[in-house]
GROMACS .gro file of C-alpha atoms in nm:
model
  347
    1MET     CA    1   5.056   9.385   6.187
    2LYS     CA    2   5.232   9.169   6.433
    3VAL     CA    3   5.564   9.270   6.536
    4PRO     CA    4   5.810   9.011   6.593
    5ARG     CA    5   5.945   9.010   6.941
    6VAL     CA    6   6.298   8.966   6.829
    7LEU     CA    7   6.306   9.321   6.683
    8PRO     CA    8   6.410   9.528   6.975
    9VAL     CA    9   6.748   9.318   6.973
   10LEU     CA   10   6.863   9.371   6.626
   11PRO     CA   11   7.047   9.681   6.752
   12LEU     CA   12   7.262   9.484   6.999
   13LEU     CA   13   7.303   9.212   6.739
   14GLN     CA   14   7.461   9.496   6.503
   15LEU     CA   15   7.679   9.596   6.810
   16TRP     CA   16   7.792   9.262   6.856
   17GLU     CA   17   7.857   9.198   6.462
   18ARG     CA   18   8.104   9.520   6.497
   19LEU     CA   19   8.272   9.414   6.804
   20LEU     CA   20   8.370   9.056   6.687
   21PRO     CA   21   8.454   8.944   6.363
   22THR     CA   22   8.124   8.790   6.230
   23ARG     CA   23   7.931   8.893   5.939
   24LEU     CA   24   7.556   8.821   5.984
   25SER     CA   25   7.438   8.856   5.658
   26ASP     CA   26   7.068   8.804   5.694
   27LEU     CA   27   6.923   9.015   5.981
   28PRO     CA   28   6.596   8.989   5.845
   29ALA     CA   29   6.571   8.627   5.843
   30LEU     CA   30   6.691   8.638   6.218
   31ALA     CA   31   6.408   8.853   6.288
   32ALA     CA   32   6.179   8.607   6.156
   33GLY     CA   33   6.337   8.351   6.412
   34ARG     CA   34   6.537   8.169   6.148
   35ALA     CA   35   6.893   8.080   6.255
   36VAL     CA   36   7.192   8.255   6.062
   37GLY     CA   37   7.483   7.989   6.044
   38LEU     CA   38   7.842   8.093   6.071
   39SER     CA   39   8.115   7.936   5.885
   40ALA     CA   40   8.378   7.754   6.056
   41ALA     CA   41   8.655   8.011   5.971
   42LEU     CA   42   8.420   8.293   6.134
   43PHE     CA   43   8.370   8.094   6.438
   44LYS     CA   44   8.715   8.014   6.489
   45ALA     CA   45   8.824   8.393   6.438
   46THR     CA   46   8.567   8.477   6.662
   47ILE     CA   47   8.651   8.236   6.962
   48LEU     CA   48   9.033   8.330   6.909
   49GLU     CA   49   8.971   8.713   6.903
   50CYS     CA   50   8.768   8.661   7.226
   51ALA     CA   51   9.062   8.473   7.368
   52ILE     CA   52   9.313   8.725   7.281
   53LEU     CA   53   9.090   9.006   7.432
   54ALA     CA   54   9.089   8.833   7.771
   55GLY     CA   55   9.440   8.764   7.764
   56HIS     CA   56   9.533   9.141   7.665
   57VAL     CA   57   9.287   9.263   7.962
   58VAL     CA   58   9.486   9.053   8.191
   59LEU     CA   59   9.835   9.178   8.071
   60TYR     CA   60   9.738   9.537   8.004
   61PRO     CA   61   9.861   9.678   8.334
   62THR     CA   62  10.198   9.518   8.278
   63GLY     CA   63  10.252   9.745   7.966
   64MET     CA   64  10.127  10.086   8.119
   65ILE     CA   65  10.477  10.202   8.248
   66GLN     CA   66  10.695  10.309   7.966
   67GLU     CA   67  11.029  10.127   7.896
   68ARG     CA   68  11.344  10.273   8.055
   69HIS     CA   69  11.683  10.310   7.859
   70PRO     CA   70  12.015  10.446   7.959
   71THR     CA   71  12.020  10.826   7.852
   72PRO     CA   72  12.281  10.878   7.621
   73ARG     CA   73  12.553  11.151   7.677
   74PRO     CA   74  12.708  11.349   7.423
   75ARG     CA   75  13.013  11.198   7.258
   76THR     CA   76  13.372  11.360   7.252
   77PRO     CA   77  13.682  11.276   7.079
   78ASP     CA   78  13.811  11.174   7.440
   79ASP     CA   79  13.554  10.878   7.425
   80ASP     CA   80  13.735  10.684   7.201
   81THR     CA   81  14.050  10.680   7.374
   82ALA     CA   82  14.052  10.652   7.767
   83PRO     CA   83  14.366  10.828   7.941
   84ALA     CA   84  14.586  10.563   8.105
   85SER     CA   85  14.530  10.637   8.464
   86ALA     CA   86  14.157  10.654   8.423
   87PRO     CA   87  13.980  10.419   8.632
   88GLY     CA   88  13.874  10.082   8.425
   89SER     CA   89  14.115  10.176   8.167
   90ALA     CA   90  14.391   9.892   8.051
   91SER     CA   91  14.738   9.960   7.913
   92ALA     CA   92  14.848   9.784   7.609
   93SER     CA   93  15.186   9.639   7.535
   94ASP     CA   94  15.289   9.943   7.370
   95GLY     CA   95  15.200  10.188   7.674
   96HIS     CA   96  14.924  10.311   7.461
   97PRO     CA   97  14.568  10.322   7.653
   98THR     CA   98  14.306  10.095   7.500
   99PRO     CA   99  13.973  10.213   7.421
  100VAL     CA  100  13.669  10.204   7.708
  101PRO     CA  101  13.363  10.147   7.616
  102ASP     CA  102  13.083  10.391   7.682
  103PRO     CA  103  12.830  10.225   7.901
  104THR     CA  104  12.537  10.445   7.780
  105ARG     CA  105  12.595  10.274   7.414
  106LEU     CA  106  12.550   9.924   7.289
  107PRO     CA  107  12.827   9.752   7.128
  108THR     CA  108  12.745   9.809   6.749
  109ALA     CA  109  12.953   9.456   6.656
  110THR     CA  110  12.677   9.279   6.832
  111LEU     CA  111  12.378   9.436   6.645
  112SER     CA  112  12.389   9.220   6.312
  113LEU     CA  113  12.005   9.358   6.254
  114PRO     CA  114  11.875   9.689   6.286
  115PRO     CA  115  11.693   9.775   6.596
  116VAL     CA  116  11.313   9.740   6.575
  117MET     CA  117  11.046   9.969   6.724
  118LEU     CA  118  10.711   9.843   6.797
  119LEU     CA  119  10.417  10.089   6.814
  120HIS     CA  120  10.079  10.005   6.945
  121GLY     CA  121   9.709  10.100   6.855
  122PHE     CA  122   9.437  10.331   6.992
  123ILE     CA  123   9.384  10.290   7.349
  124ASP     CA  124   9.658  10.011   7.404
  125ASN     CA  125   9.992   9.986   7.513
  126ARG     CA  126  10.334   9.788   7.475
  127SER     CA  127  10.204   9.473   7.641
  128VAL     CA  128  10.016   9.380   7.302
  129PHE     CA  129  10.347   9.296   7.160
  130VAL     CA  130  10.460   9.024   7.433
  131LEU     CA  131  10.439   8.767   7.203
  132LEU     CA  132  10.588   8.923   6.891
  133ARG     CA  133  10.883   9.057   7.085
  134ARG     CA  134  10.959   8.673   7.179
  135ALA     CA  135  10.928   8.600   6.808
  136LEU     CA  136  11.144   8.863   6.671
  137ALA     CA  137  11.412   8.775   6.946
  138GLN     CA  138  11.429   8.418   6.828
  139GLY     CA  139  11.460   8.518   6.481
  140GLY     CA  140  11.790   8.729   6.592
  141ARG     CA  141  11.676   9.074   6.683
  142GLU     CA  142  11.887   9.149   6.950
  143HIS     CA  143  11.724   9.499   7.018
  144ILE     CA  144  11.357   9.532   7.021
  145GLU     CA  145  11.194   9.843   7.204
  146SER     CA  146  10.830   9.943   7.263
  147LEU     CA  147  10.686  10.290   7.273
  148ASN     CA  148  10.371  10.413   7.487
  149TYR     CA  149  10.204  10.710   7.356
  150SER     CA  150   9.926  10.843   7.570
  151PRO     CA  151   9.553  10.737   7.524
  152LEU     CA  152   9.502  11.134   7.567
  153THR     CA  153   9.686  11.197   7.246
  154GLY     CA  154   9.452  11.378   7.025
  155ASP     CA  155   9.685  11.442   6.714
  156ILE     CA  156   9.848  11.177   6.492
  157ARG     CA  157  10.108  11.441   6.404
  158ALA     CA  158  10.211  11.518   6.772
  159ALA     CA  159  10.249  11.144   6.819
  160ALA     CA  160  10.468  11.115   6.489
  161GLU     CA  161  10.665  11.363   6.640
  162LEU     CA  162  10.730  11.206   6.947
  163LEU     CA  163  10.805  10.850   6.774
  164GLY     CA  164  11.068  11.079   6.584
  165ARG     CA  165  11.236  11.178   6.893
  166HIS     CA  166  11.259  10.819   7.012
  167ILE     CA  167  11.386  10.714   6.701
  168GLU     CA  168  11.658  10.959   6.722
  169GLU     CA  169  11.771  10.862   7.061
  170LEU     CA  170  11.731  10.481   6.990
  171CYS     CA  171  12.002  10.519   6.692
  172GLU     CA  172  12.243  10.719   6.919
  173ARG     CA  173  12.221  10.450   7.185
  174THR     CA  174  12.269  10.152   6.942
  175GLY     CA  175  12.505  10.343   6.706
  176ARG     CA  176  12.285  10.261   6.410
  177ASP     CA  177  12.166  10.474   6.126
  178GLU     CA  178  11.844  10.289   6.048
  179VAL     CA  179  11.580  10.088   6.234
  180ASP     CA  180  11.264   9.892   6.153
  181ILE     CA  181  10.933   9.961   6.293
  182VAL     CA  182  10.618   9.750   6.352
  183GLY     CA  183  10.305   9.933   6.380
  184HIS     CA  184   9.961   9.781   6.481
  185SER     CA  185   9.628   9.971   6.380
  186LEU     CA  186   9.676  10.350   6.474
  187GLY     CA  187  10.072  10.274   6.564
  188GLY     CA  188  10.101  10.177   6.167
  189LEU     CA  189   9.933  10.508   6.087
  190ILE     CA  190  10.171  10.699   6.323
  191ALA     CA  191  10.458  10.565   6.176
  192ARG     CA  192  10.384  10.616   5.840
  193TYR     CA  193  10.315  10.992   5.904
  194TYR     CA  194  10.663  11.017   6.070
  195VAL     CA  195  10.814  10.824   5.750
  196GLN     CA  196  10.654  11.018   5.494
  197ARG     CA  197  10.563  11.360   5.617
  198LEU     CA  198  10.842  11.427   5.904
  199GLY     CA  199  11.157  11.300   5.687
  200GLY     CA  200  11.179  10.949   5.888
  201ASP     CA  201  11.220  10.778   5.585
  202LEU     CA  202  11.600  10.855   5.649
  203ARG     CA  203  11.582  10.680   5.947
  204VAL     CA  204  11.322  10.390   5.900
  205ARG     CA  205  11.457  10.117   5.664
  206THR     CA  206  11.126   9.926   5.682
  207LEU     CA  207  10.787  10.022   5.831
  208VAL     CA  208  10.565   9.687   5.871
  209THR     CA  209  10.195   9.794   5.936
  210LEU     CA  210   9.917   9.552   6.118
  211GLY     CA  211   9.543   9.625   6.033
  212THR     CA  212   9.623   9.996   5.990
  213PRO     CA  213   9.375  10.229   5.814
  214HIS     CA  214   9.574  10.369   5.543
  215ALA     CA  215   9.280  10.514   5.354
  216GLY     CA  216   9.086  10.557   5.655
  217THR     CA  217   8.816  10.368   5.851
  218ARG     CA  218   8.425  10.422   5.891
  219VAL     CA  219   8.391  10.203   6.192
  220ALA     CA  220   8.263  10.314   6.524
  221PRO     CA  221   8.083  10.618   6.455
  222LEU     CA  222   8.008  10.700   6.808
  223LEU     CA  223   8.389  10.711   6.872
  224ASN     CA  224   8.407  11.029   6.661
  225ALA     CA  225   8.412  11.252   6.965
  226HIS     CA  226   8.783  11.153   6.987
  227PRO     CA  227   8.990  11.380   6.782
  228ILE     CA  228   9.228  11.113   6.662
  229VAL     CA  229   8.955  10.906   6.570
  230ARG     CA  230   8.826  11.167   6.332
  231GLN     CA  231   9.179  11.190   6.198
  232MET     CA  232   9.139  10.830   6.104
  233ARG     CA  233   8.834  10.884   5.894
  234PRO     CA  234   8.829  10.871   5.505
  235GLY     CA  235   8.912  11.241   5.382
  236SER     CA  236   9.038  11.336   5.697
  237ASP     CA  237   9.319  11.591   5.699
  238VAL     CA  238   9.593  11.337   5.779
  239ILE     CA  239   9.456  11.112   5.536
  240LYS     CA  240   9.462  11.340   5.268
  241GLU     CA  241   9.847  11.468   5.376
  242LEU     CA  242   9.924  11.084   5.339
  243ALA     CA  243   9.772  11.058   5.014
  244GLU     CA  244   9.981  11.351   4.858
  245PRO     CA  245  10.289  11.281   4.644
  246ALA     CA  246  10.618  11.137   4.815
  247PRO     CA  247  10.824  11.077   4.544
  248GLU     CA  248  11.146  11.055   4.739
  249CYS     CA  249  11.045  10.841   5.015
  250ARG     CA  250  11.290  10.564   5.054
  251THR     CA  251  11.126  10.347   5.312
  252ARG     CA  252  10.983  10.012   5.224
  253PHE     CA  253  10.622   9.909   5.339
  254VAL     CA  254  10.471   9.600   5.420
  255SER     CA  255  10.117   9.611   5.518
  256PHE     CA  256   9.946   9.296   5.681
  257TRP     CA  257   9.554   9.341   5.644
  258SER     CA  258   9.286   9.077   5.726
  259ASP     CA  259   8.957   9.016   5.572
  260LEU     CA  260   8.816   8.932   5.897
  261ASP     CA  261   8.909   9.242   6.047
  262HIS     CA  262   8.633   9.404   6.209
  263TRP     CA  263   8.757   9.751   6.265
  264MET     CA  264   8.856   9.780   5.893
  265GLU     CA  265   8.538   9.929   5.693
  266PRO     CA  266   8.603   9.896   5.411
  267LEU     CA  267   8.835   9.577   5.494
  268GLU     CA  268   9.084   9.686   5.166
  269THR     CA  269   9.179  10.034   5.379
  270ALA     CA  270   9.395   9.822   5.569
  271SER     CA  271   9.621   9.772   5.232
  272LEU     CA  272   9.866  10.052   5.138
  273GLU     CA  273   9.812  10.189   4.775
  274HIS     CA  274  10.040  10.487   4.689
  275PRO     CA  275  10.199  10.533   4.334
  276ASP     CA  276  10.516  10.666   4.521
  277LEU     CA  277  10.587  10.407   4.786
  278VAL     CA  278  10.748  10.074   4.782
  279ALA     CA  279  10.477   9.868   4.937
  280GLU     CA  280  10.386   9.505   4.956
  281ASN     CA  281  10.022   9.431   5.071
  282VAL     CA  282   9.984   9.062   5.267
  283ARG     CA  283   9.622   8.956   5.291
  284VAL     CA  284   9.561   8.745   5.609
  285THR     CA  285   9.275   8.506   5.624
  286GLY     CA  286   9.150   8.343   5.893
  287ILE     CA  287   9.185   8.579   6.195
  288GLY     CA  288   9.072   8.930   6.313
  289HIS     CA  289   9.219   9.271   6.409
  290LEU     CA  290   9.330   9.178   6.770
  291ALA     CA  291   9.533   8.847   6.637
  292LEU     CA  292   9.745   9.040   6.393
  293PRO     CA  293  10.025   9.119   6.644
  294VAL     CA  294   9.995   8.808   6.821
  295HIS     CA  295   9.941   8.492   6.577
  296PRO     CA  296  10.260   8.307   6.524
  297ALA     CA  297  10.174   8.275   6.142
  298VAL     CA  298  10.180   8.674   6.133
  299ALA     CA  299  10.499   8.694   6.327
  300ALA     CA  300  10.675   8.436   6.105
  301GLY     CA  301  10.572   8.680   5.813
  302ILE     CA  302  10.703   9.003   5.967
  303ARG     CA  303  11.046   8.810   6.038
  304GLN     CA  304  11.042   8.710   5.687
  305ALA     CA  305  10.968   9.070   5.557
  306LEU     CA  306  11.222   9.232   5.763
  307ASP     CA  307  11.497   8.961   5.664
  308HIS     CA  308  11.408   8.999   5.302
  309ASP     CA  309  11.442   9.352   5.316
  310LEU     CA  310  11.773   9.313   5.492
  311HIS     CA  311  11.904   9.097   5.197
  312HIS     CA  312  11.785   9.300   4.914
  313THR     CA  313  11.839   9.654   5.033
  314GLU     CA  314  12.179   9.697   4.858
  315VAL     CA  315  12.061   9.552   4.521
  316ALA     CA  316  11.737   9.757   4.541
  317ARG     CA  317  11.950  10.083   4.617
  318THR     CA  318  12.192   9.986   4.333
  319ALA     CA  319  11.909   9.949   4.106
  320ALA     CA  320  11.743  10.271   4.199
  321THR     CA  321  12.026  10.474   4.101
  322ALA     CA  322  11.956  10.535   3.745
  323ASN     CA  323  11.577  10.575   3.809
  324THR     CA  324  11.553  10.827   4.112
  325ARG     CA  325  11.656  11.196   4.159
  326THR     CA  326  11.921  11.276   4.424
  327ARG     CA  327  11.760  11.404   4.731
  328ALA     CA  328  11.839  11.785   4.730
  329GLY     CA  329  12.089  11.896   5.015
  330ARG     CA  330  12.135  11.543   5.119
  331GLY     CA  331  12.273  11.344   4.866
  332ARG     CA  332  12.042  11.047   4.945
  333GLN     CA  333  11.862  10.857   4.685
  334GLY     CA  334  11.510  10.673   4.703
  335PRO     CA  335  11.409  10.349   4.567
  336VAL     CA  336  11.211  10.247   4.259
  337LYS     CA  337  10.858  10.278   4.342
  338SER     CA  338  10.693   9.947   4.324
  339SER     CA  339  10.372   9.752   4.478
  340SER     CA  340  10.286   9.401   4.517
  341SER     CA  341  10.062   9.167   4.679
  342SER     CA  342  10.070   8.803   4.854
  343GLY     CA  343   9.873   8.636   5.090
  344LEU     CA  344   9.883   8.437   5.417
  345THR     CA  345   9.637   8.199   5.524
  346VAL     CA  346   9.609   8.109   5.891
  347ALA     CA  347   9.461   7.763   5.954
   0.00000   0.00000   0.00000
């Protein structure tokens, strides 16, 4: 029996299929020497994914340092009114001192929209959000921050606790009670754990996830040596915890998932299905995993999702009053649980 010479390269072709958003559906035909054609959409997505990867490699060093913000000091009753003799204070015409703003806090009046926290994916950093930050700022977001968690992080729960501390500090500095979060890949899973399991729904108004393995992904088995990768597998303890009931969770979820996402296996794992959560799943057609936090069409969809929630939050909470239980000891009420789907085609 004559063995085709092309057979030794099949493992490499399978690896190539995993690294890029291509679906080589006829490997036996390829072994026999027959070419396998790629559709125009897959070809474009592959080229775009490679270009984004190259650009991100260049930008990666710029995002390795954690963002620095002023450290808030504890507020006291004296913060509201400065003494007349205090340096920098001004006296009103009636002789009473005028308030002096706290330099460690942002003026609430200038923040018409909630702050946004951006959370990157596995072995990544905040540089992945350069274009998304610009798009959100152009949409009226005046306060956008990114959080770097260490690539050595081995526990999603620990990363979620870290996120919670940063959210509290962000609320303190901005004077806001709630924030929005956009999480890419693993970042979305960390944010969801914070919201769903650590009481973060009291702080997070909207959580947008981009290519997040909500039900776990089986991709790249060789990475199982990393503990946080094992937690992203279907059936892991973390995935089981997130599948547990969450009847009082009041955060709204919007999950963008791509039909060319090579890191999601199965693809539908990046859509969020939970009977107790208010969730909208947006299917993105035409791009891969790396393009989700970069592509302008997805950025526009994120802006629309956040603005939609801003306009309809009060209506939803009013409608939920007669349908949900009051949170024990907190006097808070959750929204009506619902799920919907929509689509976004990227040309």
